Amino acid sequence: MVIVTGGTGYIGSHTCVELINNGFEVVILDNLSNSHESMLDAIEELSGKRPTFYKVDIDDSDQLAAVFEKIGSKAESVIHFAAKKAVGESVQEPLEYYRNNLDSLINILVEMGRHQIQNLVFSSSCTVYGQPDVCPVTEETPRKEAESPYGNTKSICEDIIRDTSKAQSLNAISLRYFNPIGAHESAKIGELPIGVPNNLVPYVTQTAAGIRKELTIFGDDYVTDDGTCIRDYIHVVDLAKAHLQALRKLEAATSESSYDIFNIGTGKGSSVLDVVKAFETATGVSINYKLGPKREGDITAVYADTTKANTQLNWKAQLGLEESLKSSWNWEQNYRSRNT
Ligand code: NAD
Ligand code: UD1
C-alpha cells in the first residue's frame, strides 16, 4: 500500500492513476485546499479502482496521527506531494508556507517512524538551483539561496529528509521537478489554477480559449538566443511515471536507510517563444501575445541533466513539448466544455 499525500492535486492525481494501473493499492490524504474531491471519480474512471480517501490536514499532527492509526501498519511507502505551491503568495504569507510545508513533512516523518514505514518519495523542485552558473544542471550542481519562501521550503524539506534518514530507518528520494505541464491523454484530469494563472502554460491555454485577452511575455532581452527565458517543460504523465520508478527503487532497496536526489526533466531547454510557437503548431490556434517587462525573481535559464534518473531510475521522459502542449489544450477545452 502507498500513502499519497496531495493525491487529488495536479501531479498527485496523475501519479495515482499510474500507480493503480501498475498494481499499487493507493490511499490518498488531502485537505482539498487546492483540489476537488471529484478528482477521485476521475482517478477511478481512468484506473478502474477508487482510491481510499481521507480528508485530513497533514500539518495537524493529531489529525494525521489518527489517520495513520487506521492505515499506517498496512503501508510500505509514502509519496508526499501535499504542499502549498504559489510562489507569489509565499512572499506575502511566508509563515503560512513555512508552517504548512514544513509541519506537514515533519508530521509525515514522525508517523512513518511510528508505524515503521520505510520508503518516502518527496516532491522537490528545480527552484533549489536558483540561477545556476552552468546548464544543464546535475544533482551535484550547488543549490543557491531560494528566491522565495516557497522555494526555501523545498530546500529545507530536502535537508530535513536527509538528516532524518541518518537517524531513523528511512529510504528516501527527493525528485526535483523541472516545469510540469500537460494533462492525461483522456483530458479528464489536469491542472486547475485558481484565478489568473501565474504559470506560463495555463496562461497560454486560457489565452487560446479567449478567457485572457493576451499573453505577456515577461522580458525579451535575456541573454538567450531569442531573448526570452529558458525552462525545461516536462509532461506530467512522464513525471508521474518517475514516481513509480522511484518507488520501485526504494521498495527494492536492501539498506536500512538511504537518501538520494534525482532531476526530473526532459533535458531540453525551451524559451517562452518556443513554447508559444510549439503550442501554435500543435493545436493550430494562434496566441495573442505582447512582449512586456521582466517578472521580478525570474531566472534566465534552467534545464536538467537527467543522466542520473535515466541510468539509476531507468526512467526517461517520452513526451515532447508539442505533445505536452496539445494535451494541456485538450484538457482546457474539455474542462471548459464541462464547466460552462
Ligand atoms: P497541487 O496544489 O495541485 O496539489 C497539492 C495538493 O496538496 C492539493 O490537493 C492540496 O489540497 C493538498 N494540500 C496542501 N496542503 C495540505 C495539507 N496541509 N494537508 C493536506 N493536503 C494538503 O500541486 P501540484 O502541482 O500537484 O504539486 C504537488 C507537489 O509538487 C507540491 O509539493 C509542489 O510544491 C511540488 N512541485 C510542483 C511543481 C509544479 O509546477 N506544479 C513544480 C515543482 C514542485
Ligand atoms: C515557477 C516558479 C517556480 C516553480 C515553478 C513550477 C516563479 C518565480 N517560479 O517557475 O518556483 O518551481 O513555477 O511550479 O514563479 N512567463 C511569461 N508570461 C506569463 C507567465 C510566465 O512570459 O504570463 C514566463 C516566465 O517569465 C518564465 C516562463 O514563462 O520565463 C515559465 O514561467 P512559469 O510557468 O511561471 O514557471 P517558472 O517561473 O519557471
XYZ file of C-alpha atoms and ligand atoms in Angstrom:
423
model
C 0.000 0.000 0.000
C 1.190 3.516 -0.851
C 0.004 6.600 1.035
C -0.193 9.520 -1.383
C -0.470 12.923 0.273
C -1.841 15.620 -2.009
C -3.176 12.839 -4.233
C -6.179 14.807 -5.508
C -3.866 17.603 -6.755
C -2.417 18.081 -10.222
C 0.683 15.866 -10.107
C -0.725 13.606 -7.387
C -3.830 12.647 -9.383
C -1.759 11.694 -12.453
C 0.575 9.682 -10.240
C -2.328 7.852 -8.561
C -3.610 6.751 -11.976
C -0.166 5.372 -12.891
C 0.217 3.681 -9.502
C -3.155 1.938 -9.614
C -2.650 0.935 -13.242
C 0.595 -0.725 -12.132
C -0.987 -2.721 -9.332
C -0.340 -0.490 -6.312
C -3.005 -0.018 -3.659
C -3.385 3.722 -3.099
C -4.634 5.684 -0.092
C -4.946 9.441 -0.605
C -4.624 12.013 2.183
C -5.581 15.563 1.189
C -7.355 18.511 2.815
C -8.772 19.634 -0.565
C -7.339 23.136 -0.024
C -6.267 23.222 -3.673
C -8.178 20.346 -5.265
C -11.605 18.762 -5.528
C -12.997 15.509 -4.212
C -14.398 14.872 -7.721
C -10.828 14.023 -8.723
C -11.459 10.664 -7.055
C -14.173 9.920 -9.636
C -11.758 10.733 -12.451
C -8.983 8.588 -10.955
C -11.471 5.727 -10.621
C -12.620 6.168 -14.200
C -9.063 6.109 -15.535
C -7.737 3.280 -13.390
C -10.801 1.151 -12.679
C -10.274 1.472 -8.928
C -11.298 4.135 -6.443
C -8.515 5.009 -4.027
C -9.348 5.139 -0.334
C -9.556 8.802 0.666
C -9.070 10.646 3.968
C -9.749 14.370 4.171
C -7.088 15.485 6.614
C -4.892 18.498 7.377
C -1.471 16.933 7.278
C 0.044 19.889 9.115
C -2.206 18.983 12.090
C -0.282 16.266 13.943
C -3.310 14.943 15.875
C -5.450 14.580 12.755
C -2.626 12.856 10.913
C -1.848 10.514 13.818
C -5.498 9.398 13.893
C -5.412 8.528 10.184
C -2.110 6.666 10.484
C -3.586 4.666 13.408
C -6.137 3.313 10.911
C -3.877 2.670 7.928
C -0.245 3.068 8.931
C 0.705 -0.528 9.589
C -0.530 -1.625 6.145
C 1.546 0.880 4.175
C 5.064 0.305 2.853
C 5.601 3.720 1.278
C 4.574 7.368 1.236
C 4.663 9.790 -1.682
C 4.482 13.274 -0.196
C 3.026 15.796 -2.667
C 0.942 17.879 -0.251
C 2.237 21.435 -0.068
C 1.271 24.986 -0.851
C 2.957 25.981 -4.098
C 2.168 29.566 -5.156
C 5.459 31.441 -5.287
C 3.984 34.982 -5.098
C 1.624 34.057 -2.268
C 4.547 32.623 -0.320
C 6.235 36.054 -0.413
C 3.062 37.625 1.049
C 2.432 34.850 3.603
C 5.811 33.309 4.459
C 4.750 31.927 7.842
C 1.775 30.128 6.325
C 4.115 28.489 3.795
C 6.754 27.510 6.344
C 4.058 26.213 8.704
C 2.143 24.224 6.137
C 5.022 22.786 4.120
C 7.475 22.108 6.949
C 4.977 20.902 9.578
C 3.367 18.564 7.034
C 6.676 16.921 6.207
C 7.731 16.640 9.857
C 4.354 15.107 10.802
C 4.650 12.595 7.966
C 8.177 11.591 9.017
C 7.080 11.179 12.649
C 4.189 8.900 11.619
C 6.439 6.933 9.264
C 8.811 6.342 12.162
C 5.967 5.340 14.499
C 4.491 2.883 12.017
C 7.783 1.563 10.593
C 7.107 2.804 7.076
C 10.460 2.965 5.383
C 10.027 4.450 1.898
C 9.438 8.107 1.059
C 9.293 9.936 -2.262
C 9.297 13.719 -1.856
C 8.263 16.458 -4.341
C 11.130 18.874 -4.628
C 11.747 21.439 -7.342
C 14.408 22.797 -9.660
C 13.796 26.062 -7.824
C 16.508 24.875 -5.378
C 19.146 25.585 -8.076
C 18.178 29.281 -8.381
C 20.049 30.757 -11.364
C 22.714 28.115 -11.947
C 26.141 29.152 -13.212
C 26.098 26.367 -15.823
C 23.275 24.491 -17.628
C 22.238 21.715 -17.754
C 22.232 21.214 -14.000
C 23.160 17.898 -12.424
C 22.185 16.822 -8.918
C 25.702 17.896 -7.887
C 25.127 21.492 -9.015
C 25.192 23.586 -5.838
C 21.854 24.810 -4.560
C 21.521 28.584 -4.376
C 19.720 30.739 -1.868
C 15.993 30.444 -2.572
C 14.216 33.224 -4.479
C 11.052 32.825 -2.359
C 9.789 31.331 0.911
C 8.149 28.587 -1.205
C 11.496 27.712 -2.780
C 13.132 27.791 0.622
C 10.615 25.260 1.992
C 11.808 22.819 -0.702
C 15.471 23.253 0.272
C 14.695 22.940 3.979
C 12.470 19.875 3.395
C 15.284 18.194 1.447
C 17.607 18.800 4.404
C 15.045 17.534 6.930
C 14.693 14.299 4.952
C 18.461 13.865 4.560
C 19.030 14.344 8.294
C 16.118 12.085 9.277
C 17.404 9.290 7.042
C 20.572 9.307 9.167
C 18.621 8.963 12.388
C 15.729 6.600 11.633
C 15.101 3.707 9.325
C 14.202 5.632 6.178
C 14.904 5.185 2.476
C 14.002 8.428 0.755
C 14.203 10.023 -2.665
C 13.668 13.693 -3.473
C 12.591 14.279 -7.046
C 13.486 17.743 -8.290
C 10.771 18.507 -10.830
C 11.509 20.969 -13.599
C 8.413 22.655 -15.104
C 5.471 20.214 -15.120
C 2.886 20.850 -17.850
C 0.283 18.866 -19.783
C -2.524 16.559 -18.806
C -3.608 12.940 -19.050
C -4.403 11.880 -22.629
C -8.058 11.342 -21.661
C -8.289 15.082 -20.783
C -10.197 14.003 -17.661
C -7.545 15.182 -15.218
C -5.231 18.194 -15.472
C -4.073 21.371 -13.795
C -6.730 23.619 -12.266
C -5.208 27.006 -11.489
C -7.384 29.162 -9.255
C -7.951 32.686 -10.606
C -5.496 34.285 -13.027
C -2.728 31.781 -13.753
C 0.836 32.699 -12.781
C 2.425 29.923 -14.780
C 3.063 30.131 -18.490
C 1.189 27.167 -19.935
C -2.176 27.701 -18.181
C -1.930 31.342 -19.270
C -1.300 30.243 -22.857
C -4.247 27.823 -22.910
C -6.585 30.370 -21.299
C -5.491 32.976 -23.869
C -6.164 30.485 -26.658
C -9.595 29.815 -25.136
C -10.363 33.551 -25.093
C -10.510 33.746 -21.280
C -7.439 36.023 -21.234
C -7.041 38.794 -23.793
C -3.340 38.312 -24.422
C -0.249 36.677 -23.032
C 2.510 38.976 -21.801
C 5.959 37.527 -22.371
C 7.994 38.596 -19.370
C 11.201 40.011 -20.824
C 12.804 39.764 -24.277
C 16.354 40.883 -23.541
C 17.601 37.938 -21.516
C 20.939 36.543 -22.685
C 19.374 33.675 -24.655
C 19.031 33.062 -28.406
C 15.654 34.818 -28.705
C 15.885 36.961 -25.560
C 13.196 35.064 -23.593
C 13.747 32.788 -20.576
C 14.552 29.118 -20.935
C 12.962 26.291 -18.911
C 12.666 22.509 -19.089
C 8.965 21.638 -19.598
C 8.105 18.084 -18.569
C 4.848 16.260 -19.329
C 3.013 15.468 -16.091
C 2.444 11.833 -17.151
C 6.202 11.353 -17.635
C 6.664 12.970 -14.231
C 4.070 10.630 -12.697
C 5.971 7.645 -14.111
C 9.178 8.875 -12.474
C 7.434 8.428 -9.107
C 6.707 4.811 -9.951
C 10.337 4.206 -10.775
C 11.454 5.946 -7.581
C 9.062 3.805 -5.563
C 10.294 0.626 -7.235
C 13.885 1.574 -6.454
C 13.015 2.206 -2.812
C 10.990 -0.983 -2.455
C 13.914 -2.993 -3.870
C 16.447 -1.362 -1.544
C 18.259 -3.609 0.885
C 19.720 -0.820 3.017
C 18.220 0.302 6.337
C 18.488 3.929 5.384
C 19.390 5.957 2.332
C 18.767 9.317 0.746
C 19.026 10.234 -2.912
C 18.063 13.069 -5.252
C 17.055 12.960 -8.924
C 16.398 15.657 -11.512
C 13.147 15.005 -13.355
C 13.019 16.965 -16.594
C 13.384 16.342 -20.306
C 16.950 17.633 -20.542
C 15.864 20.114 -23.193
C 15.599 23.846 -22.627
C 12.793 25.755 -24.386
C 12.323 29.517 -24.488
C 8.988 31.245 -23.861
C 8.752 31.971 -27.598
C 9.498 28.287 -28.344
C 6.510 27.397 -26.139
C 4.211 29.820 -27.950
C 5.323 28.517 -31.367
C 5.075 24.866 -30.315
C 1.559 25.488 -28.988
C 0.501 27.081 -32.264
C 1.989 24.208 -34.288
C 0.483 21.521 -32.067
C -3.021 22.981 -31.907
C -3.405 25.234 -34.947
C -4.592 28.008 -32.614
C -2.638 31.266 -32.631
C -1.752 33.063 -29.439
C -2.265 36.757 -28.969
C 0.876 37.923 -27.205
C 2.924 41.009 -26.447
C 6.423 41.498 -25.149
C 6.482 43.029 -21.667
C 8.877 43.805 -18.823
C 10.738 41.130 -16.888
C 8.981 39.498 -13.924
C 10.806 40.007 -10.647
C 12.573 36.887 -9.400
C 12.696 35.119 -12.791
C 15.945 33.432 -13.694
C 17.353 33.423 -17.239
C 17.668 29.702 -17.850
C 17.496 26.322 -16.160
C 17.251 22.842 -17.631
C 18.140 19.398 -16.386
C 20.872 16.908 -16.917
C 18.783 13.755 -16.443
C 21.573 11.183 -16.774
C 21.197 10.060 -13.158
C 17.440 9.402 -13.478
C 17.987 7.738 -16.885
C 20.564 5.307 -15.530
C 19.626 4.795 -11.876
C 15.820 5.062 -12.041
C 15.614 3.552 -15.501
C 13.389 6.485 -16.423
C 13.410 8.900 -19.356
C 10.859 11.470 -20.486
C 9.000 10.151 -23.528
C 6.738 13.045 -24.486
C 7.914 16.212 -26.227
C 6.898 19.846 -25.933
C 4.248 19.785 -28.675
C 2.587 16.645 -27.281
C 2.603 18.185 -23.811
C 1.054 21.440 -25.016
C -1.547 19.629 -27.100
C -2.618 17.692 -24.017
C -2.835 20.937 -21.995
C -5.091 22.356 -24.704
C -7.289 19.257 -24.802
C -7.682 19.453 -21.027
C -8.511 23.174 -21.123
C -11.188 22.600 -23.771
C -12.649 19.558 -22.072
C -12.738 21.294 -18.694
C -14.411 24.430 -20.135
C -16.991 22.425 -22.029
C -17.990 20.628 -18.821
C -17.960 23.711 -16.600
C -19.572 26.486 -18.627
P -1.491 20.905 -6.178
O -1.785 22.130 -5.398
O -2.318 20.608 -7.373
O -1.523 19.626 -5.221
C -1.136 19.707 -3.854
C -2.232 19.043 -3.024
O -1.858 19.093 -1.655
C -3.579 19.736 -3.157
O -4.563 18.768 -3.496
C -3.839 20.331 -1.768
O -5.203 20.322 -1.446
C -3.007 19.416 -0.883
N -2.532 20.013 0.365
C -1.801 21.140 0.534
N -1.543 21.346 1.834
C -2.123 20.315 2.510
C -2.206 19.957 3.884
N -1.671 20.706 4.857
N -2.885 18.831 4.211
C -3.451 18.064 3.269
N -3.393 18.346 1.956
C -2.736 19.458 1.582
O 0.065 20.978 -6.564
P 0.907 20.101 -7.601
O 1.241 20.974 -8.753
O 0.254 18.797 -7.826
O 2.240 19.923 -6.757
C 2.495 18.758 -5.986
C 3.831 18.916 -5.303
O 4.864 19.132 -6.279
C 3.927 20.100 -4.340
O 4.733 19.718 -3.250
C 4.639 21.153 -5.157
O 5.321 22.074 -4.353
C 5.604 20.297 -5.963
N 6.046 20.923 -7.209
C 5.117 21.348 -8.105
C 5.532 21.970 -9.275
C 4.515 22.478 -10.274
O 4.873 23.288 -11.126
N 3.282 22.052 -10.238
C 6.903 22.114 -9.545
C 7.829 21.647 -8.611
C 7.390 21.028 -7.435
C 7.582 28.829 -11.386
C 8.097 29.169 -10.022
C 8.988 28.043 -9.517
C 8.225 26.724 -9.553
C 7.730 26.521 -10.983
C 6.935 25.287 -11.123
C 8.227 31.628 -10.032
C 9.137 32.815 -9.971
N 8.842 30.418 -10.063
O 8.693 28.650 -12.229
O 9.415 28.313 -8.195
O 9.074 25.672 -9.166
O 6.900 27.618 -11.358
O 5.710 25.434 -10.448
O 7.017 31.758 -10.044
N 6.046 33.629 -18.368
C 5.637 34.615 -19.238
N 4.358 35.054 -19.150
C 3.453 34.555 -18.247
C 3.890 33.527 -17.369
C 5.192 33.102 -17.449
O 6.415 35.096 -20.059
O 2.313 35.022 -18.200
C 7.427 33.111 -18.467
C 8.235 33.301 -17.201
O 8.886 34.546 -17.206
C 9.210 32.134 -17.307
C 8.441 31.052 -18.072
O 7.356 31.743 -18.716
O 10.299 32.511 -18.065
C 7.879 29.970 -17.184
O 7.166 30.598 -16.120
P 6.303 29.760 -15.055
O 5.409 28.809 -15.754
O 5.703 30.738 -14.108
O 7.381 28.872 -14.327
P 8.763 29.310 -13.611
O 8.833 30.761 -13.410
O 9.873 28.647 -14.326
